[in-house]
Structure formats: structure tokens, C-alpha cells
Coordinates of C-alpha atoms in Angstrom, one line a residue:
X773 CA 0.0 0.0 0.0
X774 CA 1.2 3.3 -1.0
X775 CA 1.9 6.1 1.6
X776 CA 1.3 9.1 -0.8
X777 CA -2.2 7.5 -1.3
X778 CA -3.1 6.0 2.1
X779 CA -5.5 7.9 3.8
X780 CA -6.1 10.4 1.2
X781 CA -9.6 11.7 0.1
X782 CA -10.3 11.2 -3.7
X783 CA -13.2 12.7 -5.8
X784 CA -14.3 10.2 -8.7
X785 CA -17.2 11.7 -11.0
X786 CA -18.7 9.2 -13.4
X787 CA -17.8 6.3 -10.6
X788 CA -20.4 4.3 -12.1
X789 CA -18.6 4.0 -16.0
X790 CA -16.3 1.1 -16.9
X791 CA -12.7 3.2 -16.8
X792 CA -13.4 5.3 -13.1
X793 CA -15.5 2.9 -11.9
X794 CA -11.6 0.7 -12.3
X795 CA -9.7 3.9 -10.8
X796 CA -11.7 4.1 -7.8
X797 CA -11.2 0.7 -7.1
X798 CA -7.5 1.2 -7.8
X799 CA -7.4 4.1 -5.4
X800 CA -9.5 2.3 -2.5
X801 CA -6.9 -0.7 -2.9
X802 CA -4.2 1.9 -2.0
X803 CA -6.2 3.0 0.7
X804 CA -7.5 6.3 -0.8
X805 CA -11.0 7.1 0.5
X806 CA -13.0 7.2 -2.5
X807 CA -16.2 9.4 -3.1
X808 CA -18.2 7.8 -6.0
X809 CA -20.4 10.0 -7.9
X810 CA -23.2 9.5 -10.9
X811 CA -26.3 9.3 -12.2
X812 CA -27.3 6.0 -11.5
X813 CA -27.3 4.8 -8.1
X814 CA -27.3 0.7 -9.1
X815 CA -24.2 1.4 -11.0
X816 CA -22.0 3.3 -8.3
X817 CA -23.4 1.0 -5.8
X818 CA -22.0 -2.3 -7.6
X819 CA -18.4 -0.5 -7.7
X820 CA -18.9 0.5 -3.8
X821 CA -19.7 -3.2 -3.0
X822 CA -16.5 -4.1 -4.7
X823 CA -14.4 -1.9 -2.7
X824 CA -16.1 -2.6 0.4
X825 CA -15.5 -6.2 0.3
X826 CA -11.9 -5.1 0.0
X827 CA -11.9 -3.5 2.9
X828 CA -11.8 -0.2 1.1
X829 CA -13.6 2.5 2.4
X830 CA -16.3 4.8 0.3
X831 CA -19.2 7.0 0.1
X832 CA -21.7 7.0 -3.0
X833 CA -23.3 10.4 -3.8
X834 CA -25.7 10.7 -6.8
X835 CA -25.9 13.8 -8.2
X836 CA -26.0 16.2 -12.0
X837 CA -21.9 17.4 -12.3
X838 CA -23.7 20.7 -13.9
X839 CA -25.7 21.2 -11.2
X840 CA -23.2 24.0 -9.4
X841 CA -25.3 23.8 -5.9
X842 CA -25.8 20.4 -5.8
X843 CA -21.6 19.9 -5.9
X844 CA -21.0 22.5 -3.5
X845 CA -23.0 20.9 -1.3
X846 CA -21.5 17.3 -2.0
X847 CA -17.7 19.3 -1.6
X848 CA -19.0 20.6 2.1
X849 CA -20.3 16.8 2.8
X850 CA -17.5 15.4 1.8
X851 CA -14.9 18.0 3.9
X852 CA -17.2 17.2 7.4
X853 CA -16.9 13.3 6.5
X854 CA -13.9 12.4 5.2
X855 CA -11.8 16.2 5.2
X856 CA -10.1 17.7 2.5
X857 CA -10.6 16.9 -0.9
X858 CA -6.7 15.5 -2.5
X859 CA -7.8 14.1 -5.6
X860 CA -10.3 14.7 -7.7
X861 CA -10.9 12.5 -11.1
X862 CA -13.4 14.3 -14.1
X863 CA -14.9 11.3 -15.4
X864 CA -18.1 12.3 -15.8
X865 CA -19.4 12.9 -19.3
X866 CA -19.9 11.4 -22.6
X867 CA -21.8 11.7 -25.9
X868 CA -25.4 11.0 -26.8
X869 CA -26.6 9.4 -30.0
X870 CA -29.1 11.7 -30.7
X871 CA -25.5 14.2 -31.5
X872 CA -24.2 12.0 -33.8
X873 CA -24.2 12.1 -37.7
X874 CA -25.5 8.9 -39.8
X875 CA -23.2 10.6 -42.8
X876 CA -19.3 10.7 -42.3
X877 CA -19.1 13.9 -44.7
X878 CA -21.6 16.5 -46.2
X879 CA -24.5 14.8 -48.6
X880 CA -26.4 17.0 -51.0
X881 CA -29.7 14.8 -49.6
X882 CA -29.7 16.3 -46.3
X883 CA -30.6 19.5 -47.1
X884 CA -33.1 18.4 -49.8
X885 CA -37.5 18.5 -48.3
X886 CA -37.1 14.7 -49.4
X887 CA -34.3 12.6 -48.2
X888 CA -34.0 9.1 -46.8
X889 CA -35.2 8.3 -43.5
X890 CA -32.6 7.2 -41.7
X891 CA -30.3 10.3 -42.8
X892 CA -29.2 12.7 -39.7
X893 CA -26.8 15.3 -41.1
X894 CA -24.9 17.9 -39.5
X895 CA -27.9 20.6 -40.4
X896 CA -30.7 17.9 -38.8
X897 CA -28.8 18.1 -35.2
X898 CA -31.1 18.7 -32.6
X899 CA -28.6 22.1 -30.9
X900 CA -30.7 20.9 -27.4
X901 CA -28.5 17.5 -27.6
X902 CA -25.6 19.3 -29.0
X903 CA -25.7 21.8 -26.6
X904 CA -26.1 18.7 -23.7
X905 CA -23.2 17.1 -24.8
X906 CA -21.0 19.9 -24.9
X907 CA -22.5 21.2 -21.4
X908 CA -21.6 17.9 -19.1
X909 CA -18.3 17.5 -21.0
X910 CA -17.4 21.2 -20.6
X911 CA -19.2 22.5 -17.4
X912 CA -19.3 20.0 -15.3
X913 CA -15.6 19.4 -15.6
X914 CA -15.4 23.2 -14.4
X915 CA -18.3 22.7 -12.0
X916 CA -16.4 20.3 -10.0
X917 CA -13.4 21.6 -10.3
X918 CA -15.1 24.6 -8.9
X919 CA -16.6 22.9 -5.7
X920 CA -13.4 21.0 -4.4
X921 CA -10.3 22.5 -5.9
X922 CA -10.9 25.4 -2.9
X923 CA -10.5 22.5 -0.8
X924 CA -7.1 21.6 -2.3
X925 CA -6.1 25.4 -2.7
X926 CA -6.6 26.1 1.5
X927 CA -4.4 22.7 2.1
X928 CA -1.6 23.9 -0.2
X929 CA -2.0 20.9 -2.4
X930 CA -4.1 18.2 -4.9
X931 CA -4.2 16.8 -7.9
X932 CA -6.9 17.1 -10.6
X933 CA -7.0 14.6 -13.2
X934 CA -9.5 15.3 -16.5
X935 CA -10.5 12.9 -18.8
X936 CA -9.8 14.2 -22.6
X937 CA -10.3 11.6 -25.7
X938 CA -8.9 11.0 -29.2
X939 CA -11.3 13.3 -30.4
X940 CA -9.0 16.2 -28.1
X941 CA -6.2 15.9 -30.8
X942 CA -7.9 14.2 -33.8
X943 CA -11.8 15.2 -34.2
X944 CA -13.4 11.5 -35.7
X945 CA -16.2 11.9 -38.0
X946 CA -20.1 11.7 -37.2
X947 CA -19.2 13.1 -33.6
X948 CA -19.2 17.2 -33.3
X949 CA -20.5 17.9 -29.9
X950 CA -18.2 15.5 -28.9
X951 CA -15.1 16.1 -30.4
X952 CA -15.7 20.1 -29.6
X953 CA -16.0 19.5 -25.9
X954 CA -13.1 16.9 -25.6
X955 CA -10.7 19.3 -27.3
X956 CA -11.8 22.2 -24.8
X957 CA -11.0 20.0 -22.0
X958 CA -7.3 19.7 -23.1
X959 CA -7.2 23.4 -23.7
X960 CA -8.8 24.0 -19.9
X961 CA -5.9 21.3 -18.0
X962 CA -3.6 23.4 -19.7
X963 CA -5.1 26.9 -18.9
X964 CA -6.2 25.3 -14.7
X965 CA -2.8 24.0 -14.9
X966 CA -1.0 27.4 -14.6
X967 CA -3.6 29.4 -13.0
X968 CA -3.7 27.2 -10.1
X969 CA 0.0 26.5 -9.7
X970 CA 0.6 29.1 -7.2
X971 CA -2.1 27.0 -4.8
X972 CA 0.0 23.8 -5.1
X973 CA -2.3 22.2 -7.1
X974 CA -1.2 20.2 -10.2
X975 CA -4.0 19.6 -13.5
X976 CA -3.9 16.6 -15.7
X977 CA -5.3 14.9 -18.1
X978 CA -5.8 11.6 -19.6
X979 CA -6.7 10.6 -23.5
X980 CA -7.9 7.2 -23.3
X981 CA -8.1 5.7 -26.5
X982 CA -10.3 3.3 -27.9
X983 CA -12.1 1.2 -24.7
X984 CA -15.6 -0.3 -25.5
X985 CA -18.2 0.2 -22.7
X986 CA -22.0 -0.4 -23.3
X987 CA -22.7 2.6 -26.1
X988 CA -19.9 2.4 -28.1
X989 CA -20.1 -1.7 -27.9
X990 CA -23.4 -0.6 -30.3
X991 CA -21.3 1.1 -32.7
X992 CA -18.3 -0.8 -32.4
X993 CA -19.5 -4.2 -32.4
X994 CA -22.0 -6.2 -34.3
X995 CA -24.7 -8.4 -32.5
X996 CA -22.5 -11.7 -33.2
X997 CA -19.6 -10.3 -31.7
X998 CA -17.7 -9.1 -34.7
X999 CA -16.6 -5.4 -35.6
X1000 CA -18.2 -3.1 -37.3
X1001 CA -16.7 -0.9 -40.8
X1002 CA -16.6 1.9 -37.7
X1003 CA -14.9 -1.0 -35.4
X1004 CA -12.3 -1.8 -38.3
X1005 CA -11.7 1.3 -39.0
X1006 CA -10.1 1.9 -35.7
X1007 CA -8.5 -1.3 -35.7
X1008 CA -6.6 -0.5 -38.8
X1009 CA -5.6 3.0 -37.4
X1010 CA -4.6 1.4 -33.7
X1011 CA -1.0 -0.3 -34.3
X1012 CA -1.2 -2.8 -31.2
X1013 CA -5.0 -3.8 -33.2
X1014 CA -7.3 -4.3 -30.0
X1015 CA -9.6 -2.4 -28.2
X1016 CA -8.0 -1.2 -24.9
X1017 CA -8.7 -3.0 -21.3
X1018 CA -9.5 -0.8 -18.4
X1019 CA -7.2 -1.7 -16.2
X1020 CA -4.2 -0.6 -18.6
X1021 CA -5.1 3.0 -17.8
X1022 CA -4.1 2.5 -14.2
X1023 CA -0.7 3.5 -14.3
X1024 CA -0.9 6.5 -16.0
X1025 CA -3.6 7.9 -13.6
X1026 CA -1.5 6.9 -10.5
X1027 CA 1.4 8.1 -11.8
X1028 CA -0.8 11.6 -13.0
X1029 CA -2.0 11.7 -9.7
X1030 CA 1.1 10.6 -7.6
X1031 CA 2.7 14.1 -5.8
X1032 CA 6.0 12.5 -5.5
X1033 CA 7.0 10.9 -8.9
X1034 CA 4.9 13.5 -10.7
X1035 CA 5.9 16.4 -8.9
X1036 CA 6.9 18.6 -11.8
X1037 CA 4.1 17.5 -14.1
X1038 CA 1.3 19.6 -14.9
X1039 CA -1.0 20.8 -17.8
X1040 CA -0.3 17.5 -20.1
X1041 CA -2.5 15.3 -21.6
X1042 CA -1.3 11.5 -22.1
X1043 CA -3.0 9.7 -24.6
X1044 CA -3.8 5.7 -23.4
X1045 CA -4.5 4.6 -27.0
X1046 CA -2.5 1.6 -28.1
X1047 CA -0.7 4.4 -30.6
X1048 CA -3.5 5.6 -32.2
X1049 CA -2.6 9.5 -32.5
X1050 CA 0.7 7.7 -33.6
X1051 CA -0.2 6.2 -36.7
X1052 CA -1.4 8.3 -40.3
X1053 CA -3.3 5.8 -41.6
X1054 CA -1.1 5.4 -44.4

């Protein structure tokens, strides 16, 4: 057990997803007391059951990351129960189908009265969706950043680690809202980073590349298990061909996170991505 993290009080948005719900177990196993916090109760409880019955210790909080009152009130709960926020992990976020293109590129038909069916285009977006996506990407990185980084600033010390995507470098096709929001977060580590270096506190964040969980399984994957042209597509751009597993991202996010071997390292963003961002294509 690690004594940087023993004892220490980490913040993990989005608990309940595939990659933090991994971290936070991580963390409890090196005795961090973990705060789980999501949408869906079921979800964050399952990952609390598993760190329990490590003898971890945790507390699961549902709650709406762009909901500024609501985390203010969770950072005040969390300082009378546990004390000072150390670490605090941006996981919470994602896309939503109804922002996503059926059409890689521009089609004359989407703009015609009559066009197929199926077709959603760039100009057929719903801009409430759009605006959603962008919104729990953006905001409610800076929302909970917001409510516990003051914790972190009065104790002279923390680490914030935010979760920034392939789409942050490279913007894939069919995914606007998405890729828009993922390449602000990169360009908000980097502008947190130096405004709050004078507090002690150091901003990260980490690109995971290509690691299915229950939406992009649909898109990814076909029913019998297989890929789909979207799946290959990736596969033929990802050098070490295979999707990644969630426990590979572990050592980055301790290391990120870690205020003795990453002392002098803020405002980065490592990709996690099997070399993805490496390859062309060609």
C-alpha cells in the first residue's frame, strides 16, 4: 500500500462508468477514501460493493456534475466526513446518440425536403442535444473543479485529473458535440494547470483511446460479436490492433496523480490509446 495515497480523500465523477469505476477501485486498494459520484445509483453501488468487500472505504453520492449547488453541497459533505478533498478525477461525461451524424461527410440529400429516412446530417442536429453534450463535457468538468479545488487550494495541495479523448487531438467523423467538448478539456488542464500552480495544485489529463463500454459496444461491435466498418476502421488506425482494457489506464492515472513521482508535471495530456494519435493511416 502506498503512503502518498493512504488515507487520502479522492473525488471520482462518473464512478459508475467502466474506466473510473476501475480507478476508484485502484485508489481504495491503496487505501485512498473514495467518493463515487453518478447518475445511476445501481451502478456506483456495484463499484462500492467491490471496494467494500476489499476492505476499502467509500461513500456513493448521486448527483447532476452541472448542477453547481448540488456539488458545493456534496464538496462541504465530503470535507465534514472524510476532510479535504486530495484528488479529484473528471470522469463524468460522454456523448449521446441523438448528437451523432449517420453521414461521415456532407450529402447534398440532407438538405433536400425529401431525403431518406434514416439520414441525420450535420444541419438535422437537434442544438438541445448538442448543446447537452458539450454542457456535461465542458461544465461539469469546471463545476467540479469549482466545488473542491478550494478545498485543495486552502491545504496547499491536490491533484486534478480530467478525462480528454482522441477526439481532443484528432476530431473522428459523425461526432461534433463531442469532439468540440473533448478538445476544450485539453485546452482547460492546460489553462487550470497554470492558474492554479501558485495554490499547489497540479492539473492533468488523460486521453484514453479506444475502450468499449455499453454505447460504443453498439457502434463498435455487431450483434455476433464481430466489428463493425466503424470498429475496423479503428483497428486498422490502432498499431497494437485491440480495443483497450481498463485496467491498462491504471498506471498512467497513479502516476498523474502521484505528488512524489509526478511532482513537476502539470498541464499534459497522455493519450492511453494503443498508438493511435501515432499512426497516419497510411
Amino acid at each position: 500500500m502506498s503512503d502518498v495515497f493512504k488515507d487520502q480523500v479522492a473525488v471520482i465523477t462518473g464512478a459508475g462508468g467502466v474506466l473510473c469505476s476501475e480507478i476508484a477501485v485502484d485508489l481504495a486498494s491503496k487505501g485512498v477514501k473514495t467518493v463515487l459520484v453518478g447518475r445511476t445509483e445501481e451502478k456506483l453501488q456495484k463499484v462500492a460493493n467491490q471496494i467494500l468487500a476489499a476492505g476499502g472505504t467509500c461513500m456513493v453520492r448521486t448527483g447532476d456534475v452541472t448542477d453547481e449547488a448540488a456539488m458545493s453541497a456534496l464538496a462541504e459533505e465530503v470535507e465534514k466526513v472524510y476532510g479535504s478533498c486530495r484528488y479529484l478525477i473528471n470522469g463524468a461525461g460522454g456523448n449521446n446518440n441523438k448528437a451523432i451524424t449517420t453521414n461521415f461527410t456532407f450529402e447534398p440529400e440532407e438538405i433536400k425536403e425529401e431525403k431518406p429516412d434514416q439520414m441525420v446530417g450535420f444541419f438535422d442536429l437537434d442544438m438541445e442535444v448538442f448543446e447537452s453534450v458539450v454542457k456535461i463535457n465542458t461544465l461539469g468538468t469546471v463545476i467540479s473543479v469549482r466545488a473542491f479545488a478550494k478545498q485543495m487550494a486552502r491545504a496547499g495541495r491536490g491533484s486534478i485529473l480530467n478525462f480528454a479523448s482522441m477526439n481532443s487531438s484528432r476530431p473522428l467523423t459523425r461526432v461534433p458535440a463531442y469532439a468540440m467538448s473533448k478538445a476544450a478539456v485539453v485546452n482547460f488542464t492546460q489553462w487550470l494547470a497554470t492558474y492554479l500552480a501558485p495554490a499547489g495544485i497540479r492539473v492533468n489529463a488523460v486521453a484514453p483511446g479506444f475502450f468499449v463500454n455499453e454505447r460504443s459496444r453498439k457502434i463498435l461491435c455487431t450483434p455476433e460479436g464481430g466489428l463493425t466498418k466503424r470498429g475496423e476502421n479503428i483497428m486498422n488506425h490502432t498499431p497494437m490492433e485491440r480495443f483497450g482494457e481498463p485496467a491498462e489506464l491504471l498506471g498512467c492515472v497513479s502516476w498523474l496523480l502521484d505528488d512524489e513521482k509526478a511532482s513537476f508535471v502539470t498541464g499534459i495530456t497522455v493519450p492511453v490509446d494503443g498508438g493511435f494519435l501515432a499512426h497516419s493511416g497510411i
